[in-house]
Amino acid sequence: MRRNITIIGGGPGGYVAAIRAAQLGASVTLVEKDNLGGTCLNWGCIPTKTLCQNAQIIHALSRSEEFGVIHSGFTIDMVKVQRRKERVVSDLRHGIAQLIKSYGIDYIEGTATFSGPSQLCIMTKAHEKLYLESDYIIIATGSVPATLPLPGTELPGVLNSNDLLAIADIPKSMIVVGGGVIGMEFASIFSSFGTVVTVVEYMPRILHLMDREIVARLSSALRKAGVAIATDMRVKSITRSESNTLTVLAEGKHGDASFAAENILVATGREINVAGLNLELVGVEYDRKGIKVDDKFATTAPGIYAIGDVIGGHMLAHVASEEGKACVEGILGQNGHINYNAVPAVVFTSPEVAAVGLSEDEATRQGIEIIVSKFLLGANSKAVTMGEEFGLVKVVARADNKQVIGVHVLGSHASTVIHEAALAVEHCLTVSDIGRTIHAHPTISEAFLEAVLGVEGRAIHAPPRVKRTPSGV
């Protein structure tokens, strides 16, 4: 039977779900009120990574004399930077539109709201009102930048991540309120651009959900690059002086502190986007953490499902995409799959950070007896040739069967290396399984192999472990 599925939201959850449903023979309608690609493509992952590329080029230029390349200096043309960013976004958005068309998906530009248990009222961009009945409706409306209930957040110069991506001039100084992924990526980017950056974080450390040792090493590298980091600080207010300087007043363990800058980025996370959906009418339960769903992504209302940021949990584009595929596969009689224990996460700072599976602390809290192995990039041939010796690969394995349950990478190409690690965690591979796989030389991926082999003391390019002599011998 050809089933009718309507998806609200054309982001990485919604459009991927639409394509997968079409592949499985469903009749699909996709509704998007803004631009295809959602937050990730238009205001998040992709525009941010275009700026990351600018930062990498600046980093390379600043070190060029080490490689025998002499130049007379450079300037940053922010107009051209923004123009290139918009071109990248536009090209990718056009590509998604062509994919949607090629799969015969009915695409409607408009704002959807529930008008009945299986009915949507859609106000199109042409200001026409459409009513749409559907066998199944999937909510994929994503998230928006979280608002901070603080005095002064409405002041000129106080920005959220969307605002900062559209900025016309490079700030001379900037305070980043929030040391999570978004805050740290922007701190790293704008520090490379020449902005004096200070990060103010409420938790005892930045990126507090990531491996403690990796974050400590990253913090050291960022401070060395000029990023000031103040942790254990609760922001109380933001004020603006007559000279247009913005000041953040915060309190910490040792009393009050103030931080002044030209701009302030409020990067305190994201919140679910359910405004205007009229969920109460159809009985879809939700709270501030997200729409409530079961393991098949079904909400509390029959025939209505939800995926991606709007259900909370891992607010990552690739997770939304996998949830979209798993959701429609379940609706259409297949076994959709997603393993939240094997989700790769990447922070595009300089250097990069990536992780999958359990950290050392998490494994210990779960009572798992572990062996931890580390391999420094300074012993990796490819990293040395690139002049990117800073960093390491850290492997967490079960002590009994040597199964790899977590991998954490700091350094160049971490965002690429982590995917081999994700395969290992997903498929419960052991040191022996991975050790049998030949890795090309010279590559950064060899560092992963060496770290894995190090669990059993078999790493080739690392000194032997010091064997402890039993007491009394």
Short mmCIF file of C-alpha atoms in Angstrom, two decimals:
data_model
loop_
_atom_site.label_atom_id
_atom_site.label_comp_id
_atom_site.label_asym_id
_atom_site.label_seq_id
_atom_site.Cartn_x
_atom_site.Cartn_y
_atom_site.Cartn_z
CA MET A 1 0.00 0.00 0.00
CA ARG A 2 1.33 3.43 -0.93
CA ARG A 3 1.29 5.45 2.30
CA ASN A 4 1.10 9.20 2.56
CA ILE A 5 3.71 10.87 4.78
CA THR A 6 3.95 14.59 5.46
CA ILE A 7 7.08 16.03 7.07
CA ILE A 8 7.18 19.44 8.76
CA GLY A 9 10.66 20.90 8.44
CA GLY A 10 13.24 20.67 5.66
CA GLY A 11 16.40 20.43 7.75
CA PRO A 12 18.82 17.48 7.91
CA GLY A 13 16.19 15.43 9.73
CA GLY A 14 13.22 16.35 7.56
CA TYR A 15 14.65 16.30 4.05
CA VAL A 16 16.59 13.08 4.69
CA ALA A 17 13.44 11.44 6.05
CA ALA A 18 11.56 12.63 2.95
CA ILE A 19 14.11 11.13 0.56
CA ARG A 20 14.28 7.81 2.43
CA ALA A 21 10.48 7.58 2.52
CA ALA A 22 10.35 8.23 -1.23
CA GLN A 23 12.99 5.54 -1.80
CA LEU A 24 10.70 3.10 0.02
CA GLY A 25 7.73 3.99 -2.17
CA ALA A 26 5.79 6.40 0.04
CA SER A 27 3.95 9.43 -1.25
CA VAL A 28 5.78 12.28 0.47
CA THR A 29 5.05 15.94 1.14
CA LEU A 30 7.72 18.16 2.68
CA VAL A 31 6.76 21.50 4.24
CA GLU A 32 9.39 24.14 5.07
CA LYS A 33 8.68 27.69 6.17
CA ASP A 34 12.14 29.07 5.47
CA ASN A 35 15.06 27.52 3.56
CA LEU A 36 15.79 23.90 2.77
CA GLY A 37 18.65 22.54 4.84
CA GLY A 38 17.41 23.93 8.14
CA THR A 39 19.66 25.42 10.81
CA CYS A 40 22.60 23.18 9.87
CA LEU A 41 22.92 24.38 6.31
CA ASN A 42 21.71 27.96 6.64
CA TRP A 43 22.79 29.16 10.10
CA GLY A 44 24.86 26.41 11.70
CA CYS A 45 27.18 23.62 10.58
CA ILE A 46 27.89 24.70 7.02
CA PRO A 47 28.35 28.49 7.31
CA THR A 48 30.37 27.94 10.49
CA LYS A 49 32.65 25.48 8.71
CA THR A 50 33.23 27.89 5.83
CA LEU A 51 34.53 30.33 8.46
CA CYS A 52 36.59 27.49 9.97
CA GLN A 53 38.25 27.09 6.58
CA ASN A 54 39.14 30.79 6.59
CA ALA A 55 40.63 30.31 10.05
CA GLN A 56 42.68 27.33 8.84
CA ILE A 57 44.07 29.37 5.95
CA ILE A 58 45.03 32.16 8.36
CA HIS A 59 46.66 29.58 10.64
CA ALA A 60 48.68 28.22 7.70
CA LEU A 61 49.73 31.71 6.58
CA SER A 62 50.82 32.65 10.09
CA ARG A 63 53.19 29.64 10.12
CA SER A 64 54.28 29.73 6.49
CA GLU A 65 57.90 30.68 7.23
CA GLU A 66 58.32 27.33 9.01
CA PHE A 67 57.69 25.71 5.62
CA GLY A 68 59.94 28.06 3.68
CA VAL A 69 57.11 30.17 2.27
CA ILE A 70 57.76 33.89 2.76
CA HIS A 71 54.99 36.43 2.23
CA SER A 72 54.56 40.09 2.98
CA GLY A 73 51.39 39.84 5.03
CA PHE A 74 47.68 39.51 4.41
CA THR A 75 44.37 41.18 5.16
CA ILE A 76 40.91 39.73 5.74
CA ASP A 77 38.15 41.02 3.48
CA MET A 78 35.02 40.20 5.48
CA VAL A 79 32.76 41.13 2.57
CA LYS A 80 34.41 38.45 0.43
CA VAL A 81 34.38 36.01 3.34
CA GLN A 82 30.63 36.46 3.73
CA ARG A 83 30.08 36.32 -0.03
CA ARG A 84 31.86 32.98 -0.26
CA LYS A 85 29.92 31.65 2.73
CA GLU A 86 26.61 32.59 1.11
CA ARG A 87 27.68 30.98 -2.18
CA VAL A 88 28.52 27.72 -0.42
CA VAL A 89 25.19 27.71 1.40
CA SER A 90 23.26 28.58 -1.76
CA ASP A 91 24.94 25.87 -3.82
CA LEU A 92 24.23 23.19 -1.23
CA ARG A 93 20.66 24.39 -0.77
CA HIS A 94 20.12 24.18 -4.52
CA GLY A 95 21.51 20.65 -4.48
CA ILE A 96 18.96 19.58 -1.85
CA ALA A 97 16.15 21.16 -3.86
CA GLN A 98 17.21 19.17 -6.93
CA LEU A 99 17.30 15.96 -4.90
CA ILE A 100 13.80 16.62 -3.54
CA LYS A 101 12.55 17.19 -7.07
CA SER A 102 14.28 14.11 -8.47
CA TYR A 103 12.52 11.86 -5.95
CA GLY A 104 9.07 13.25 -6.83
CA ILE A 105 8.56 14.72 -3.36
CA ASP A 106 5.84 17.37 -3.16
CA TYR A 107 7.56 20.42 -1.66
CA ILE A 108 5.52 23.23 -0.12
CA GLU A 109 7.06 26.49 1.09
CA GLY A 110 4.94 27.55 4.01
CA THR A 111 4.20 27.43 7.74
CA ALA A 112 2.35 24.38 9.03
CA THR A 113 0.13 24.12 12.08
CA PHE A 114 -2.05 21.25 13.24
CA SER A 115 -5.73 21.78 12.56
CA GLY A 116 -6.84 18.22 13.41
CA PRO A 117 -5.48 14.78 14.36
CA SER A 118 -4.28 14.01 10.83
CA GLN A 119 -4.64 17.43 9.26
CA LEU A 120 -2.33 20.39 8.75
CA CYS A 121 -3.20 23.94 7.87
CA ILE A 122 -0.40 25.44 5.77
CA MET A 123 0.00 29.15 5.16
CA THR A 124 2.12 29.35 2.02
CA LYS A 125 4.63 32.05 1.22
CA ALA A 126 2.09 33.28 -1.34
CA HIS A 127 -0.32 33.80 1.60
CA GLU A 128 -2.61 30.99 0.49
CA LYS A 129 -4.14 28.67 3.09
CA LEU A 130 -3.94 24.95 2.32
CA TYR A 131 -5.40 22.03 4.28
CA LEU A 132 -3.52 18.76 4.02
CA GLU A 133 -4.60 15.30 5.23
CA SER A 134 -1.94 12.69 5.81
CA ASP A 135 -1.68 9.10 7.06
CA TYR A 136 1.47 9.99 8.96
CA ILE A 137 2.94 13.32 10.00
CA ILE A 138 6.56 13.74 11.12
CA ILE A 139 7.59 16.83 13.08
CA ALA A 140 11.16 17.86 12.24
CA THR A 141 11.12 21.54 13.15
CA GLY A 142 14.51 21.57 14.89
CA SER A 143 15.71 24.11 17.43
CA VAL A 144 16.51 27.80 17.81
CA PRO A 145 19.22 29.64 19.78
CA ALA A 146 18.34 29.57 23.47
CA THR A 147 17.58 32.89 25.10
CA LEU A 148 19.36 33.79 28.33
CA PRO A 149 17.06 35.42 30.92
CA LEU A 150 19.56 38.11 31.85
CA PRO A 151 19.40 41.89 32.02
CA GLY A 152 21.11 43.36 28.97
CA THR A 153 20.79 40.59 26.40
CA GLU A 154 18.69 42.93 24.25
CA LEU A 155 21.46 45.54 23.98
CA PRO A 156 23.03 46.38 20.59
CA GLY A 157 26.16 44.33 20.09
CA VAL A 158 24.86 41.33 22.07
CA LEU A 159 24.60 38.60 19.46
CA ASN A 160 23.43 35.03 19.06
CA SER A 161 25.11 32.56 16.69
CA ASN A 162 22.83 33.54 13.78
CA ASP A 163 23.75 37.21 14.23
CA LEU A 164 27.48 36.49 14.39
CA LEU A 165 27.42 34.51 11.15
CA ALA A 166 26.12 37.59 9.34
CA ILE A 167 28.49 40.10 10.93
CA ALA A 168 29.97 42.63 8.50
CA ASP A 169 33.13 43.58 10.39
CA ILE A 170 35.54 41.61 12.52
CA PRO A 171 35.14 42.69 16.17
CA LYS A 172 38.25 43.95 17.92
CA SER A 173 37.17 42.11 21.06
CA MET A 174 34.43 39.65 21.95
CA ILE A 175 33.14 37.87 25.03
CA VAL A 176 31.65 34.43 24.43
CA VAL A 177 29.10 33.50 27.09
CA GLY A 178 29.03 29.72 27.05
CA GLY A 179 31.86 27.24 26.57
CA GLY A 180 29.91 24.57 24.70
CA VAL A 181 30.46 23.46 21.10
CA ILE A 182 28.98 26.59 19.48
CA GLY A 183 30.81 28.98 21.78
CA MET A 184 34.19 27.29 21.45
CA GLU A 185 34.02 27.02 17.67
CA PHE A 186 33.28 30.73 17.32
CA ALA A 187 35.94 31.57 19.92
CA SER A 188 38.52 29.66 17.88
CA ILE A 189 37.41 31.15 14.55
CA PHE A 190 37.37 34.80 15.63
CA SER A 191 40.58 34.48 17.60
CA SER A 192 42.20 33.40 14.31
CA PHE A 193 40.65 36.47 12.68
CA GLY A 194 42.45 38.67 15.20
CA THR A 195 39.63 39.26 17.69
CA VAL A 196 40.59 39.30 21.37
CA VAL A 197 38.30 36.57 22.72
CA THR A 198 37.28 35.75 26.29
CA VAL A 199 35.10 32.73 27.04
CA VAL A 200 32.97 32.83 30.20
CA GLU A 201 31.62 29.41 31.18
CA TYR A 202 29.30 28.41 34.04
CA MET A 203 30.68 24.86 34.39
CA PRO A 204 34.11 23.99 35.87
CA ARG A 205 35.47 23.39 32.35
CA ILE A 206 34.56 24.09 28.75
CA LEU A 207 33.01 21.28 26.68
CA HIS A 208 32.11 19.61 29.96
CA LEU A 209 30.52 16.57 28.30
CA MET A 210 33.74 15.59 26.54
CA ASP A 211 36.76 13.66 27.86
CA ARG A 212 38.40 15.54 30.72
CA GLU A 213 42.02 15.05 29.57
CA ILE A 214 41.26 15.98 25.96
CA VAL A 215 39.50 19.18 27.09
CA ALA A 216 42.40 20.10 29.39
CA ARG A 217 44.86 19.81 26.51
CA LEU A 218 42.54 21.74 24.17
CA SER A 219 42.11 24.51 26.76
CA SER A 220 45.87 24.83 27.02
CA ALA A 221 46.21 25.09 23.23
CA LEU A 222 43.45 27.71 22.97
CA ARG A 223 44.95 29.81 25.76
CA LYS A 224 48.32 29.62 24.03
CA ALA A 225 46.60 30.89 20.87
CA GLY A 226 45.25 33.88 22.80
CA VAL A 227 41.76 32.76 23.87
CA ALA A 228 41.11 33.64 27.52
CA ILE A 229 38.93 31.10 29.33
CA ALA A 230 37.15 31.83 32.61
CA THR A 231 35.25 28.87 34.08
CA ASP A 232 33.03 28.43 37.14
CA MET A 233 31.52 31.84 36.38
CA ARG A 234 27.80 32.61 36.52
CA VAL A 235 26.85 35.57 34.36
CA LYS A 236 24.60 38.03 36.21
CA SER A 237 24.07 40.88 33.75
CA ILE A 238 25.27 42.72 30.66
CA THR A 239 25.63 46.50 30.54
CA ARG A 240 26.70 49.04 27.92
CA SER A 241 28.74 52.14 28.70
CA GLU A 242 28.50 55.58 27.09
CA SER A 243 31.53 54.65 24.97
CA ASN A 244 29.57 51.63 23.66
CA THR A 245 31.70 49.08 25.50
CA LEU A 246 29.77 46.03 26.62
CA THR A 247 30.51 44.56 30.05
CA VAL A 248 29.61 41.15 31.40
CA LEU A 249 29.27 40.98 35.18
CA ALA A 250 29.74 37.49 36.58
CA GLU A 251 30.30 35.84 39.92
CA GLY A 252 32.61 32.94 40.72
CA LYS A 253 34.07 31.09 43.66
CA HIS A 254 36.33 34.03 44.48
CA GLY A 255 33.79 36.81 44.08
CA ASP A 256 32.55 39.03 41.26
CA ALA A 257 34.40 39.61 38.00
CA SER A 258 33.75 41.79 34.97
CA PHE A 259 34.72 41.33 31.33
CA ALA A 260 34.53 44.10 28.71
CA ALA A 261 34.43 43.84 24.92
CA GLU A 262 33.05 45.33 21.71
CA ASN A 263 30.65 42.43 21.13
CA ILE A 264 29.15 39.64 23.19
CA LEU A 265 28.13 36.26 21.78
CA VAL A 266 25.50 34.48 23.86
CA ALA A 267 26.12 30.81 23.07
CA THR A 268 24.23 29.06 25.84
CA GLY A 269 22.77 26.24 23.77
CA ARG A 270 19.57 25.74 21.83
CA GLU A 271 15.92 25.16 22.63
CA ILE A 272 13.24 23.18 20.81
CA ASN A 273 11.23 24.88 18.08
CA VAL A 274 7.52 24.11 18.57
CA ALA A 275 6.05 27.62 18.41
CA GLY A 276 2.88 27.79 16.34
CA LEU A 277 2.51 24.04 15.75
CA ASN A 278 -0.62 23.83 17.94
CA LEU A 279 0.53 20.55 19.47
CA GLU A 280 -1.97 20.77 22.33
CA LEU A 281 -4.86 20.44 19.87
CA VAL A 282 -3.76 16.98 18.75
CA GLY A 283 -2.44 15.71 22.08
CA VAL A 284 1.31 15.76 21.40
CA GLU A 285 3.02 15.95 24.77
CA TYR A 286 6.23 17.92 25.21
CA ASP A 287 8.24 19.89 27.73
CA ARG A 288 11.19 22.28 27.49
CA LYS A 289 13.50 19.32 26.86
CA GLY A 290 11.62 18.11 23.80
CA ILE A 291 8.61 16.34 22.31
CA LYS A 292 8.05 12.99 24.02
CA VAL A 293 8.57 10.01 21.69
CA ASP A 294 8.98 6.25 22.03
CA ASP A 295 11.78 4.15 20.52
CA LYS A 296 10.02 4.32 17.12
CA PHE A 297 9.78 8.15 17.31
CA ALA A 298 6.00 8.00 17.77
CA THR A 299 4.57 10.85 19.85
CA THR A 300 1.64 10.58 22.27
CA ALA A 301 -0.75 11.30 19.37
CA PRO A 302 -1.59 8.46 16.92
CA GLY A 303 0.02 8.85 13.49
CA ILE A 304 2.25 11.74 14.58
CA TYR A 305 6.03 11.29 14.91
CA ALA A 306 8.93 13.57 15.78
CA ILE A 307 12.69 13.51 15.07
CA GLY A 308 15.81 15.64 15.42
CA ASP A 309 16.49 18.57 17.71
CA VAL A 310 12.80 18.98 18.53
CA ILE A 311 12.89 15.76 20.60
CA GLY A 312 15.99 16.89 22.52
CA GLY A 313 18.83 14.49 23.20
CA HIS A 314 21.73 14.69 20.74
CA MET A 315 21.18 18.01 18.95
CA LEU A 316 23.37 17.09 16.00
CA ALA A 317 22.55 17.21 12.29
CA HIS A 318 23.79 13.68 11.61
CA VAL A 319 21.71 12.30 14.48
CA ALA A 320 18.62 14.03 13.08
CA SER A 321 19.30 12.44 9.69
CA GLU A 322 19.64 8.96 11.18
CA GLU A 323 16.49 9.45 13.24
CA GLY A 324 14.67 10.55 10.08
CA LYS A 325 15.69 7.40 8.23
CA ALA A 326 14.91 5.13 11.19
CA CYS A 327 11.52 6.79 11.69
CA VAL A 328 10.23 6.35 8.13
CA GLU A 329 11.70 2.86 7.89
CA GLY A 330 9.69 1.92 10.98
CA ILE A 331 6.53 3.50 9.57
CA LEU A 332 6.98 1.59 6.32
CA GLY A 333 7.53 -1.80 7.92
CA GLN A 334 11.29 -1.97 8.09
CA ASN A 335 13.66 -2.16 11.05
CA GLY A 336 15.02 1.35 11.45
CA HIS A 337 18.28 1.52 13.39
CA ILE A 338 20.08 4.15 15.42
CA ASN A 339 22.64 3.50 18.15
CA TYR A 340 22.98 6.47 20.49
CA ASN A 341 26.03 4.83 22.08
CA ALA A 342 28.00 5.19 18.84
CA VAL A 343 27.31 8.80 17.86
CA PRO A 344 30.45 10.60 16.67
CA ALA A 345 30.76 14.19 17.90
CA VAL A 346 33.16 16.77 16.49
CA VAL A 347 34.17 20.23 17.70
CA PHE A 348 35.76 22.25 14.90
CA THR A 349 38.13 24.27 17.02
CA SER A 350 41.81 24.61 16.15
CA PRO A 351 42.91 21.94 16.94
CA GLU A 352 39.86 19.78 16.27
CA VAL A 353 38.30 17.52 18.89
CA ALA A 354 36.29 14.39 18.14
CA ALA A 355 34.81 11.61 20.25
CA VAL A 356 32.64 8.51 20.08
CA GLY A 357 31.46 6.15 22.79
CA LEU A 358 32.39 6.33 26.47
CA SER A 359 34.97 8.56 28.07
CA GLU A 360 37.30 7.25 30.75
CA ASP A 361 35.17 8.89 33.46
CA GLU A 362 31.89 7.58 32.04
CA ALA A 363 33.18 4.00 31.83
CA THR A 364 34.43 4.19 35.42
CA ARG A 365 31.08 5.53 36.63
CA GLN A 366 29.38 2.58 34.95
CA GLY A 367 31.63 0.18 36.81
CA ILE A 368 33.43 -1.06 33.69
CA GLU A 369 37.00 -2.21 34.20
CA ILE A 370 38.99 -0.55 31.43
CA ILE A 371 42.38 -0.16 29.83
CA VAL A 372 43.26 3.27 28.45
CA SER A 373 45.79 3.65 25.65
CA LYS A 374 47.12 6.91 24.17
CA PHE A 375 49.19 7.66 21.11
CA LEU A 376 50.66 11.12 20.61
CA LEU A 377 50.48 12.69 17.15
CA GLY A 378 54.10 13.78 17.59
CA ALA A 379 55.03 10.14 16.85
CA ASN A 380 52.88 10.02 13.69
CA SER A 381 54.79 10.57 10.43
CA LYS A 382 51.95 12.35 8.61
CA ALA A 383 51.36 14.76 11.50
CA VAL A 384 55.06 15.61 11.59
CA THR A 385 55.19 16.29 7.84
CA MET A 386 52.19 18.62 8.24
CA GLY A 387 53.69 20.40 11.22
CA GLU A 388 50.65 19.34 13.24
CA GLU A 389 52.30 17.29 15.98
CA PHE A 390 50.06 18.59 18.78
CA GLY A 391 47.37 16.16 19.88
CA LEU A 392 46.68 12.52 20.56
CA VAL A 393 44.35 9.58 20.06
CA LYS A 394 42.95 8.07 23.25
CA VAL A 395 41.29 4.64 23.27
CA VAL A 396 39.12 3.25 26.05
CA ALA A 397 38.75 -0.55 25.95
CA ARG A 398 37.23 -3.19 28.19
CA ALA A 399 39.89 -4.88 30.27
CA ASP A 400 38.42 -8.38 29.84
CA ASN A 401 37.86 -8.82 26.10
CA LYS A 402 39.70 -5.71 24.78
CA GLN A 403 36.55 -4.38 23.06
CA VAL A 404 36.88 -0.72 22.08
CA ILE A 405 34.12 1.24 23.83
CA GLY A 406 35.34 4.82 23.41
CA VAL A 407 37.74 6.87 21.31
CA HIS A 408 38.77 10.51 21.77
CA VAL A 409 40.89 12.46 19.31
CA LEU A 410 42.56 15.85 19.61
CA GLY A 411 44.44 17.33 16.68
CA SER A 412 44.55 17.66 12.93
CA HIS A 413 42.04 15.51 11.00
CA ALA A 414 40.24 14.43 14.19
CA SER A 415 36.94 14.89 12.34
CA THR A 416 38.04 12.27 9.78
CA VAL A 417 39.77 9.78 12.07
CA ILE A 418 36.73 9.51 14.36
CA HIS A 419 34.66 7.65 11.78
CA GLU A 420 36.83 4.55 11.83
CA ALA A 421 36.46 4.70 15.59
CA ALA A 422 32.67 5.01 15.23
CA LEU A 423 32.64 1.80 13.15
CA ALA A 424 34.63 0.09 15.89
CA VAL A 425 32.23 1.17 18.64
CA GLU A 426 29.10 0.44 16.56
CA HIS A 427 30.22 -3.09 15.70
CA CYS A 428 31.83 -3.89 19.09
CA LEU A 429 35.24 -4.47 17.54
CA THR A 430 38.17 -5.62 19.63
CA VAL A 431 41.85 -4.73 19.51
CA SER A 432 42.43 -7.93 17.53
CA ASP A 433 39.71 -7.02 14.97
CA ILE A 434 41.15 -3.58 14.30
CA GLY A 435 44.78 -4.71 14.50
CA ARG A 436 44.28 -7.00 11.50
CA THR A 437 43.33 -4.05 9.27
CA ILE A 438 46.19 -2.55 7.25
CA HIS A 439 46.37 1.25 7.51
CA ALA A 440 47.96 3.28 4.72
CA HIS A 441 51.22 5.10 5.46
CA PRO A 442 51.71 7.96 6.07
CA THR A 443 48.29 8.92 7.40
CA ILE A 444 46.86 10.37 10.59
CA SER A 445 44.66 7.25 10.79
CA GLU A 446 47.75 5.25 11.71
CA ALA A 447 47.63 7.02 15.07
CA PHE A 448 44.27 5.36 15.74
CA LEU A 449 45.72 1.94 14.93
CA GLU A 450 48.70 2.57 17.22
CA ALA A 451 46.46 3.72 20.07
CA VAL A 452 44.33 0.59 19.67
CA LEU A 453 47.36 -1.71 19.60
CA GLY A 454 48.66 0.09 22.66
CA VAL A 455 45.83 -1.47 24.69
CA GLU A 456 47.81 -4.72 24.49
CA GLY A 457 51.24 -3.08 24.50
CA ARG A 458 51.66 -3.76 20.77
CA ALA A 459 52.02 -0.18 19.46
CA ILE A 460 55.07 -0.10 17.20
CA HIS A 461 55.96 3.60 17.34
CA ALA A 462 55.67 3.94 21.11
CA PRO A 463 58.12 2.83 23.81
CA PRO A 464 57.21 -0.33 25.74
CA ARG A 465 55.12 0.05 28.82
CA VAL A 466 57.10 0.04 32.04
CA LYS A 467 56.31 -3.21 33.83
CA ARG A 468 55.77 -2.78 37.54
CA THR A 469 57.81 -5.16 39.67
CA PRO A 470 55.67 -6.97 42.25
CA SER A 471 56.32 -5.85 45.83
CA GLY A 472 59.09 -7.79 47.57
CA VAL A 473 60.72 -9.06 44.34
#
